Short mmCIF file of N, CA and C in Angstrom, two decimals:
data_model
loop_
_atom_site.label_atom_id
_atom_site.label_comp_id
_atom_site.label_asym_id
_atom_site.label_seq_id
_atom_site.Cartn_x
_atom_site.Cartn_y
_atom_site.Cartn_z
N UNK A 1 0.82 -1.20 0.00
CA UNK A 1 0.00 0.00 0.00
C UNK A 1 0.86 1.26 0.00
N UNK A 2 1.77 1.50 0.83
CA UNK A 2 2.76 2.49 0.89
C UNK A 2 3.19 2.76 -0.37
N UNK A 3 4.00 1.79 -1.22
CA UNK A 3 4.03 1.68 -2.87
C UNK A 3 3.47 2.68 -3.45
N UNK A 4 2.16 2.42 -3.70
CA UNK A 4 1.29 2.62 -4.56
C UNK A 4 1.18 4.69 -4.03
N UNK A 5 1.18 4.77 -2.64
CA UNK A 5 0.73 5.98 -2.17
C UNK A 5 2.21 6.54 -2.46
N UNK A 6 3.09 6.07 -2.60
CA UNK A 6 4.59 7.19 -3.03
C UNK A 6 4.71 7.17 -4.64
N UNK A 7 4.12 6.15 -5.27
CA UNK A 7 4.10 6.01 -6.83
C UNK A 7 3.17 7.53 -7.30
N UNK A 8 2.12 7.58 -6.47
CA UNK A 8 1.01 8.48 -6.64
C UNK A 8 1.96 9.92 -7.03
N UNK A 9 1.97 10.24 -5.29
CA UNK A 9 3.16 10.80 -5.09
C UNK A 9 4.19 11.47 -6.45
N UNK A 10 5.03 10.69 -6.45
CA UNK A 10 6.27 10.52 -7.54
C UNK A 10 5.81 10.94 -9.01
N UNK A 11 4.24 10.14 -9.10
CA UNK A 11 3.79 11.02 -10.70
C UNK A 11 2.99 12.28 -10.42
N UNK A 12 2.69 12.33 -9.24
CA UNK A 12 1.88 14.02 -9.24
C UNK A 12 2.85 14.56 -9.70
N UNK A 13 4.26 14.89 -8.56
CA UNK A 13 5.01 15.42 -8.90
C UNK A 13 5.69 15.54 -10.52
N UNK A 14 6.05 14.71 -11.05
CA UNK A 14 6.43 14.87 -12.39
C UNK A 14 5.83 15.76 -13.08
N UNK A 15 4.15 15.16 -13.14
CA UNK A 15 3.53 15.90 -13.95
C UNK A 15 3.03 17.37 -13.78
N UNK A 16 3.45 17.96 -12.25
CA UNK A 16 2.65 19.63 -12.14
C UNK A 16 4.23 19.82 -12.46
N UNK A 17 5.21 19.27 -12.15
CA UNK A 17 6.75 20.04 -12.96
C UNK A 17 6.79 20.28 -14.15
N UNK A 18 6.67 19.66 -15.02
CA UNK A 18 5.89 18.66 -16.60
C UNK A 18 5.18 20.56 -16.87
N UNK A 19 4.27 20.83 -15.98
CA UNK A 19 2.95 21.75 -16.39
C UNK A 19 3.66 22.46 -16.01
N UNK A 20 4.53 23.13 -14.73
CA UNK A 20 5.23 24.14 -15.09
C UNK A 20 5.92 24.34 -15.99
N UNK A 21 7.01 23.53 -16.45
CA UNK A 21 7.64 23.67 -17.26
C UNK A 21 7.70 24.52 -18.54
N UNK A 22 6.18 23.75 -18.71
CA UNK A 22 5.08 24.82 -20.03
C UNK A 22 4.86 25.56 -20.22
N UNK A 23 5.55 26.33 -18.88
CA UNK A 23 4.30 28.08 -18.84
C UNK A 23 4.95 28.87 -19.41
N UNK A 24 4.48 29.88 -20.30
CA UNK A 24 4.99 30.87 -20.77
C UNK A 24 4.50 31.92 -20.32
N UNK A 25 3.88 32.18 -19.19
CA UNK A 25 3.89 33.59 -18.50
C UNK A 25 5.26 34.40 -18.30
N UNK A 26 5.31 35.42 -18.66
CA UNK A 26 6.35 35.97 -18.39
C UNK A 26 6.49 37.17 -19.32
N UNK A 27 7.80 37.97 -19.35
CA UNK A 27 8.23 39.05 -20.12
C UNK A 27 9.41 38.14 -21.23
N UNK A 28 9.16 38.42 -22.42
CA UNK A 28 9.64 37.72 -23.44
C UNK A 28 10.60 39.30 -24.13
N UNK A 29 11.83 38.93 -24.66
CA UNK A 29 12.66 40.04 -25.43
C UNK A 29 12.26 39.65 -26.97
N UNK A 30 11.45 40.06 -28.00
CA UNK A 30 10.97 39.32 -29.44
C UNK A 30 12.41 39.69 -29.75
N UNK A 31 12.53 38.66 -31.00
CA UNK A 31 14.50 39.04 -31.64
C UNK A 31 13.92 39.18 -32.83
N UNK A 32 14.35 40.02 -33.84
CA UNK A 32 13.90 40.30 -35.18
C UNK A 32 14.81 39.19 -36.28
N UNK A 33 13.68 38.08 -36.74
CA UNK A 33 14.57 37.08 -37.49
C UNK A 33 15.20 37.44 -38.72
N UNK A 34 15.17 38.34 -38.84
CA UNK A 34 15.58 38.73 -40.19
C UNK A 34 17.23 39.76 -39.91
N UNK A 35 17.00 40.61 -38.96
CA UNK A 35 18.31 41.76 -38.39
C UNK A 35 19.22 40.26 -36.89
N UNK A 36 18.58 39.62 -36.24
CA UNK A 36 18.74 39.21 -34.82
C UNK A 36 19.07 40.35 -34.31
N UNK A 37 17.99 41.47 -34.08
CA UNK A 37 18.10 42.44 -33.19
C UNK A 37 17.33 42.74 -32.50
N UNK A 38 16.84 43.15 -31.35
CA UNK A 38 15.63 42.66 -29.86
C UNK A 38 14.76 44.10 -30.91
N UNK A 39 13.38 43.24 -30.45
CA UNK A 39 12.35 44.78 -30.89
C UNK A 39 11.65 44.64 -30.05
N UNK A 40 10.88 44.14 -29.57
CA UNK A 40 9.72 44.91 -28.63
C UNK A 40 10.17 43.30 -27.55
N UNK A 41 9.61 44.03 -26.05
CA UNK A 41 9.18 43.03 -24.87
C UNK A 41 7.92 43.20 -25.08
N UNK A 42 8.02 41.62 -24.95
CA UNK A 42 6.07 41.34 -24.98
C UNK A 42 6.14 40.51 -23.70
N UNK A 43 4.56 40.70 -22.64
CA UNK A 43 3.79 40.37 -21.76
C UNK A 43 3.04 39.37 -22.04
N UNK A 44 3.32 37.98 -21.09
CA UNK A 44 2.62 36.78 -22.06
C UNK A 44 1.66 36.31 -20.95
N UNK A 45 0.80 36.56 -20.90
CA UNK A 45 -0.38 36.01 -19.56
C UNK A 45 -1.38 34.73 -20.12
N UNK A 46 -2.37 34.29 -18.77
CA UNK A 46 -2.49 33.09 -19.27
C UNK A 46 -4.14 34.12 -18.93
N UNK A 47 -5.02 33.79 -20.11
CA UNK A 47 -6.55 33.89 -19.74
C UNK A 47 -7.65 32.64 -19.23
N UNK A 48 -8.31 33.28 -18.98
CA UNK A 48 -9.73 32.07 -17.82
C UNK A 48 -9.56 30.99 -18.49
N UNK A 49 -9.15 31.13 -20.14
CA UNK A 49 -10.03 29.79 -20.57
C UNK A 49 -8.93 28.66 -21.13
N UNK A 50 -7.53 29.22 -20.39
CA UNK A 50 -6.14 28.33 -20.31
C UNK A 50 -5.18 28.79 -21.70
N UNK A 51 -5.71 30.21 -22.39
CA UNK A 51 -4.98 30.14 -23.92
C UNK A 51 -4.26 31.31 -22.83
N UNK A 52 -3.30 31.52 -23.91
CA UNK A 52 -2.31 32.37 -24.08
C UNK A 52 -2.50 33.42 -24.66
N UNK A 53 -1.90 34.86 -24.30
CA UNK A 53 -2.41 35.91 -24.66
C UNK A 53 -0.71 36.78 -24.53
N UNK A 54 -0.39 37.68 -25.63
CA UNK A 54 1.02 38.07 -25.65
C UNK A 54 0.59 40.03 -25.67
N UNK A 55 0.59 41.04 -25.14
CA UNK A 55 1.13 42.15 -25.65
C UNK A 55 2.50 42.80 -25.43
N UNK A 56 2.56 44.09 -26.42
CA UNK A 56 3.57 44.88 -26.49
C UNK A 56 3.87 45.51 -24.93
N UNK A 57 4.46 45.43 -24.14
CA UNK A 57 4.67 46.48 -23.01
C UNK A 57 5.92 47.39 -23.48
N UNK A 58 7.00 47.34 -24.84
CA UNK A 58 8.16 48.38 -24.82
C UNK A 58 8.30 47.82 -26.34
N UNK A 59 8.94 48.68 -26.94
CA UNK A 59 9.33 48.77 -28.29
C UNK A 59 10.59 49.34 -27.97
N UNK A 60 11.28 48.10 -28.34
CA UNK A 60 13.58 48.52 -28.53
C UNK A 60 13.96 49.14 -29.14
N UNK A 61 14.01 50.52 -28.99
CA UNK A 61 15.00 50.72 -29.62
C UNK A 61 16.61 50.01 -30.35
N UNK A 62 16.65 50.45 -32.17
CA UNK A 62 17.72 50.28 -32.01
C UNK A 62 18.88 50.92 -32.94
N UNK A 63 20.23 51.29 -32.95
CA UNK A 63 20.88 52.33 -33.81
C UNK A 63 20.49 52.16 -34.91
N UNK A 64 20.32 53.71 -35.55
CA UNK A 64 19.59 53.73 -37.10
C UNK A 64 18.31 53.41 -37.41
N UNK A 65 17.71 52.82 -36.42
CA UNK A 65 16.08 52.70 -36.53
C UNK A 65 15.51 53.51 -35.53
N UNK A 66 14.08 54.13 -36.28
CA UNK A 66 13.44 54.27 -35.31
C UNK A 66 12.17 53.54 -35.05
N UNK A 67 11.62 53.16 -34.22
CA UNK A 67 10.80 52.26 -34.21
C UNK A 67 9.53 52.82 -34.66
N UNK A 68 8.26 52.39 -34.70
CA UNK A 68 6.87 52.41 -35.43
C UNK A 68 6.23 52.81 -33.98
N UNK A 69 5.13 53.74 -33.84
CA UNK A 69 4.07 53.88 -32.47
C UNK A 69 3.50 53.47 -32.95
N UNK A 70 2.37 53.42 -33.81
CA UNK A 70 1.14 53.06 -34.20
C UNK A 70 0.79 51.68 -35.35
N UNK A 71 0.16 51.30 -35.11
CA UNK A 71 -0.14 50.37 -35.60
C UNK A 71 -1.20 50.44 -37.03
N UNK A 72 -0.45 51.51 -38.40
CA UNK A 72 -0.93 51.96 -38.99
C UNK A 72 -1.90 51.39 -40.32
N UNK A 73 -0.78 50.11 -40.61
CA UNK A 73 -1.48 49.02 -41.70
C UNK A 73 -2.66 48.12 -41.18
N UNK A 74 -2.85 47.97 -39.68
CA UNK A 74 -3.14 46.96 -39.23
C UNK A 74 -4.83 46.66 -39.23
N UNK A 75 -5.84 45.52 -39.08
CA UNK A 75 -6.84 45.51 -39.79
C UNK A 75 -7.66 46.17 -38.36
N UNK A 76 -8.72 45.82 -38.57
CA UNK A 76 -9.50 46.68 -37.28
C UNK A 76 -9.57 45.30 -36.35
N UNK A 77 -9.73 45.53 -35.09
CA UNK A 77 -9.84 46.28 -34.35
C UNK A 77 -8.02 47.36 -33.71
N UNK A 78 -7.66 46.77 -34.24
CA UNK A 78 -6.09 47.07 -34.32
C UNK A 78 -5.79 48.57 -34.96
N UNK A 79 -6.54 49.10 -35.63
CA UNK A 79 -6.09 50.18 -36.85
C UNK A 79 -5.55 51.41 -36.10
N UNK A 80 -4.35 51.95 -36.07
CA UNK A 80 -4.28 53.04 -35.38
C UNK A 80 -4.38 53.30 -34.24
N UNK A 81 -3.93 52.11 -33.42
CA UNK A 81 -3.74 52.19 -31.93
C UNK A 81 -2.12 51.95 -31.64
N UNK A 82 -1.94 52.18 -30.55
CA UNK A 82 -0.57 52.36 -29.83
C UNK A 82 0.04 50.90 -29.65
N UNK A 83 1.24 51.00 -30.49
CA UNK A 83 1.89 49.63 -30.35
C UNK A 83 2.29 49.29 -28.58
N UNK A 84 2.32 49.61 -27.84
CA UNK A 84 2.77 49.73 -26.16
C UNK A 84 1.36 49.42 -26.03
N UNK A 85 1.39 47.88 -25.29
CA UNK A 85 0.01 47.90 -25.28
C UNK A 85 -1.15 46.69 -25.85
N UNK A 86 -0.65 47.13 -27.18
CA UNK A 86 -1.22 46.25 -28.45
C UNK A 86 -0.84 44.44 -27.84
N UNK A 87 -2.22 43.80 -27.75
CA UNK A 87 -2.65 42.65 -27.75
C UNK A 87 -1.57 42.15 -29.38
N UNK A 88 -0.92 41.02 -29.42
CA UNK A 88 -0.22 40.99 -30.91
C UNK A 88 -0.61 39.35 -30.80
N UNK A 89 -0.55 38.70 -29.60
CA UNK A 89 -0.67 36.98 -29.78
C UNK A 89 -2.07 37.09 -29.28
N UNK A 90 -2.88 36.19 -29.48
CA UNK A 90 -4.08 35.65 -28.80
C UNK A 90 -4.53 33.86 -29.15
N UNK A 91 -5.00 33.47 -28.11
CA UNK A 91 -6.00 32.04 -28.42
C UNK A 91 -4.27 31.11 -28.63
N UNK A 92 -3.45 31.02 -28.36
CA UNK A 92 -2.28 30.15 -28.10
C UNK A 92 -2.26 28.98 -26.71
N UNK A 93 -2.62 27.88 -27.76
CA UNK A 93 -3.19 26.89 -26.11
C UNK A 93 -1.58 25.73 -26.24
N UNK A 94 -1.71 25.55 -24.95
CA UNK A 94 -0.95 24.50 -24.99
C UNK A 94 -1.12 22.98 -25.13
N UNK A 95 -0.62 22.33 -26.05
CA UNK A 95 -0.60 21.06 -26.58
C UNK A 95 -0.38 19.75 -26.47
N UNK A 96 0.98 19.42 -25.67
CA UNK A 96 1.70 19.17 -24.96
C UNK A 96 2.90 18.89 -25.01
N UNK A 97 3.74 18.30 -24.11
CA UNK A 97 5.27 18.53 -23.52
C UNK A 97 4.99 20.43 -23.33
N UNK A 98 6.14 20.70 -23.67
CA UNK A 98 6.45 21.93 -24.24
C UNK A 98 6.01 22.65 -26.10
N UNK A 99 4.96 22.21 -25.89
CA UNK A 99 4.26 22.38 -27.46
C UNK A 99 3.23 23.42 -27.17
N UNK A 100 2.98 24.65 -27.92
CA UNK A 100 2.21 25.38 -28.41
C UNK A 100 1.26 25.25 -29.90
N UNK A 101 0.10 26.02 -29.64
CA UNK A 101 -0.66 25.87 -31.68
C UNK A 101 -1.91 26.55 -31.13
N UNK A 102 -2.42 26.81 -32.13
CA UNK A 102 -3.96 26.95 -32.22
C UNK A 102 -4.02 28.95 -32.65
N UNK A 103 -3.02 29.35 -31.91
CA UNK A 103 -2.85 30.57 -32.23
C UNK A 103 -2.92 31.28 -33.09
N UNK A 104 -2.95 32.89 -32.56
CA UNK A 104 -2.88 34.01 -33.86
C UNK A 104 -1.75 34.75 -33.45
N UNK A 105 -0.78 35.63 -34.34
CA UNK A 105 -0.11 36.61 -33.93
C UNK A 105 -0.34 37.57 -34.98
N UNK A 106 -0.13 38.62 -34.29
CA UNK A 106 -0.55 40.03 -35.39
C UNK A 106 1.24 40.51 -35.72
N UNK A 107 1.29 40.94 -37.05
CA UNK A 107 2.83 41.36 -37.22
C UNK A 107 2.46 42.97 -37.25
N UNK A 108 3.05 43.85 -36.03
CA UNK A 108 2.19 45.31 -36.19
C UNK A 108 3.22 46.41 -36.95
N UNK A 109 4.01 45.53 -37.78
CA UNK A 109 4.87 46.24 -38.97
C UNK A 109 4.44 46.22 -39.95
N UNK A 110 3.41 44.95 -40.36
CA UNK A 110 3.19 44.77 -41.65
C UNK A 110 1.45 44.89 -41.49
N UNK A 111 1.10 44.85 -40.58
CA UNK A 111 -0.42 45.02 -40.52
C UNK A 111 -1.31 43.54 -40.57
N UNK A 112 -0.39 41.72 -40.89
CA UNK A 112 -0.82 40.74 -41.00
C UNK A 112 -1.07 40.02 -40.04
N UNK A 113 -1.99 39.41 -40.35
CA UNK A 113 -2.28 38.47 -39.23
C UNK A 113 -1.88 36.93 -39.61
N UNK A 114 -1.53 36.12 -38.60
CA UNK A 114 -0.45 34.50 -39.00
C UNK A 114 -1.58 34.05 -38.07
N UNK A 115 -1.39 32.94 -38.30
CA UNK A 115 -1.23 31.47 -37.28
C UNK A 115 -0.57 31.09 -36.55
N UNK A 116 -0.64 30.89 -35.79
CA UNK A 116 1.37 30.86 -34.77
C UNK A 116 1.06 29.40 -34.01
N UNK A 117 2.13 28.89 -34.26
CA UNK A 117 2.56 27.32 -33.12
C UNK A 117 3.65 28.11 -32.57
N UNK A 118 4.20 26.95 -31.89
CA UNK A 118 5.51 27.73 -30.36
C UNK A 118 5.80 26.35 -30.14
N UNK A 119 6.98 26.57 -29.55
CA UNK A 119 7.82 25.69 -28.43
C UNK A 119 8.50 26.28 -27.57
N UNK A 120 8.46 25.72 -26.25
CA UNK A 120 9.66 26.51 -25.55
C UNK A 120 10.25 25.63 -25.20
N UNK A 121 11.67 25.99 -24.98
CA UNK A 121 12.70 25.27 -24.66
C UNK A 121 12.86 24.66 -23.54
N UNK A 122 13.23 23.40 -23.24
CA UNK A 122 13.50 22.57 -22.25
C UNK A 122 14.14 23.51 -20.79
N UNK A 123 14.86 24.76 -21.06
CA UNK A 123 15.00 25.29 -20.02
C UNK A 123 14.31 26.67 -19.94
N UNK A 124 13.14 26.74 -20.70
CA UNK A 124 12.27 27.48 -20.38
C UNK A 124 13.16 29.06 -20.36
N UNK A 125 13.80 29.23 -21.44
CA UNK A 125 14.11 30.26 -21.50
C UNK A 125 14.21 30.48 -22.75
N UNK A 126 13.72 30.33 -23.76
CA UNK A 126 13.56 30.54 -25.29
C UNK A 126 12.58 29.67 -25.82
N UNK A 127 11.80 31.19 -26.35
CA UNK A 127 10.49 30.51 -27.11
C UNK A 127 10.37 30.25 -28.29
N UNK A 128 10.24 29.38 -29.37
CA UNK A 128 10.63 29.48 -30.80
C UNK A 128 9.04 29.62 -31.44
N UNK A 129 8.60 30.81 -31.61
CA UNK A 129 7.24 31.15 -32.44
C UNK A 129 7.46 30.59 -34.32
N UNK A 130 6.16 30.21 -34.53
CA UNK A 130 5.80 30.17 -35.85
C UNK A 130 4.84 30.66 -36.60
N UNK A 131 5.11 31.63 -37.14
CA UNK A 131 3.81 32.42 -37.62
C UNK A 131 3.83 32.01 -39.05
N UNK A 132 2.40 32.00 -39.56
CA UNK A 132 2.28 30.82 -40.89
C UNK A 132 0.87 31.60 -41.35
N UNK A 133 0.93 31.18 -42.75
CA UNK A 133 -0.47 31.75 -43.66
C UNK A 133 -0.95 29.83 -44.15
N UNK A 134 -1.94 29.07 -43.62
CA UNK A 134 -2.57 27.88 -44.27
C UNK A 134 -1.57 26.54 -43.91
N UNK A 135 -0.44 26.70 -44.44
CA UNK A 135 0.46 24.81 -43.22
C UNK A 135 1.32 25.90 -42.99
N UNK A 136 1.97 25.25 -41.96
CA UNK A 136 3.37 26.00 -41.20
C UNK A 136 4.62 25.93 -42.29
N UNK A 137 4.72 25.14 -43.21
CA UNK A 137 6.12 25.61 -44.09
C UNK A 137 6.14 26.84 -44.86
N UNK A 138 4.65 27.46 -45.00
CA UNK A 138 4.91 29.54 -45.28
C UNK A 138 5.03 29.71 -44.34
N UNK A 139 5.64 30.26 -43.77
CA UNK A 139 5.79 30.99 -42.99
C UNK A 139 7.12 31.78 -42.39
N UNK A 140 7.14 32.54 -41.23
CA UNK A 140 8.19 32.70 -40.57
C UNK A 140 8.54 32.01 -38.92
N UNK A 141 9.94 31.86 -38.62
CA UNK A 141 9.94 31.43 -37.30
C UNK A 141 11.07 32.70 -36.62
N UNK A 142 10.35 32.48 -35.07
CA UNK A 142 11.12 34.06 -34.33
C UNK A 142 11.53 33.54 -32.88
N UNK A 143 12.62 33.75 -32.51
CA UNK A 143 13.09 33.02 -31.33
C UNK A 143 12.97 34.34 -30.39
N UNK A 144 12.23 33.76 -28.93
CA UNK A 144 12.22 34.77 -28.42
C UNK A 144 13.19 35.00 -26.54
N UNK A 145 13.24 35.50 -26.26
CA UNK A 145 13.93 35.29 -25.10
C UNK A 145 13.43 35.84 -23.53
N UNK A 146 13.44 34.58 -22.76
CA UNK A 146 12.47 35.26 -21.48
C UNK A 146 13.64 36.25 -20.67
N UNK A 147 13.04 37.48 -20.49
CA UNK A 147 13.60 38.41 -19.59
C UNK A 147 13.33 38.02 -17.95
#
């Protein structure tokens, strides 16, 4: 009997580590895949209904650029609002292991809206986004880094 009550035990534990592991709450540094240069910290919270939800809280500066405020191309409800702020991921559920999908991300440079899957890394400190138009091989991938 003891057995069985430390076996219990032994897999609770695994598995709420397992579920932490997963979480992507946090402050993320986005890296621009195209320059690898940091552009905006995004705010990644978890909503009631267990998805994932990402906004802008800072836009990076960086030499020779200046960055974008507004979100000028972007479709409505988005059109002309303040990138600081701006909701950009939504509806991102988790899958499992360390697997993300189901998602949207808004690109608030280009005004598009993707599909996004994710992974995060085994040490939970780099997130690898996939933003996609119809299967994931259009697309782009963006590694991001937890602050």
């Amino acid at each position: 009997m003891k057995k069985n009550v430390w076996m219990g035990v032994f897999a609770s534990l695994i598995f709420s580590g397992s579920a932490f592991a997963a979480d992507l709450t946090g402050i993320w540094q986005s890296i621009d895949d195209k320059t690898g240069s940091p552009k905006a910290l995004i705010e990644i919270t978890q909503a009631e209904n267990g998805s994932f939800t990402g906004k802008i809280i800072k836009v990076t500066p960086r030499p020779g650029y200046t960055p974008k405020t507004m979100c000028v191309n972007c479709p409505a409800p988005y059109t002309n609002k303040p990138l600081v702020g701006l909701e950009i991921i939504h509806g991102l559920k988790h899958v499992e292991n360390n697997n993300y999908a189901d998602g949207r991300i808004l690109d608030p440079l280009t005004g598009k809206m993707y599909s996004l899957k994710g992974r995060l890394a085994s040490n939970n400190k780099r997130l690898t986004l996939r933003g996609y138009v119809g299967i994931s091989a259009i697309g782009r991938t963006q590694t991001w880094i937890r602050q």
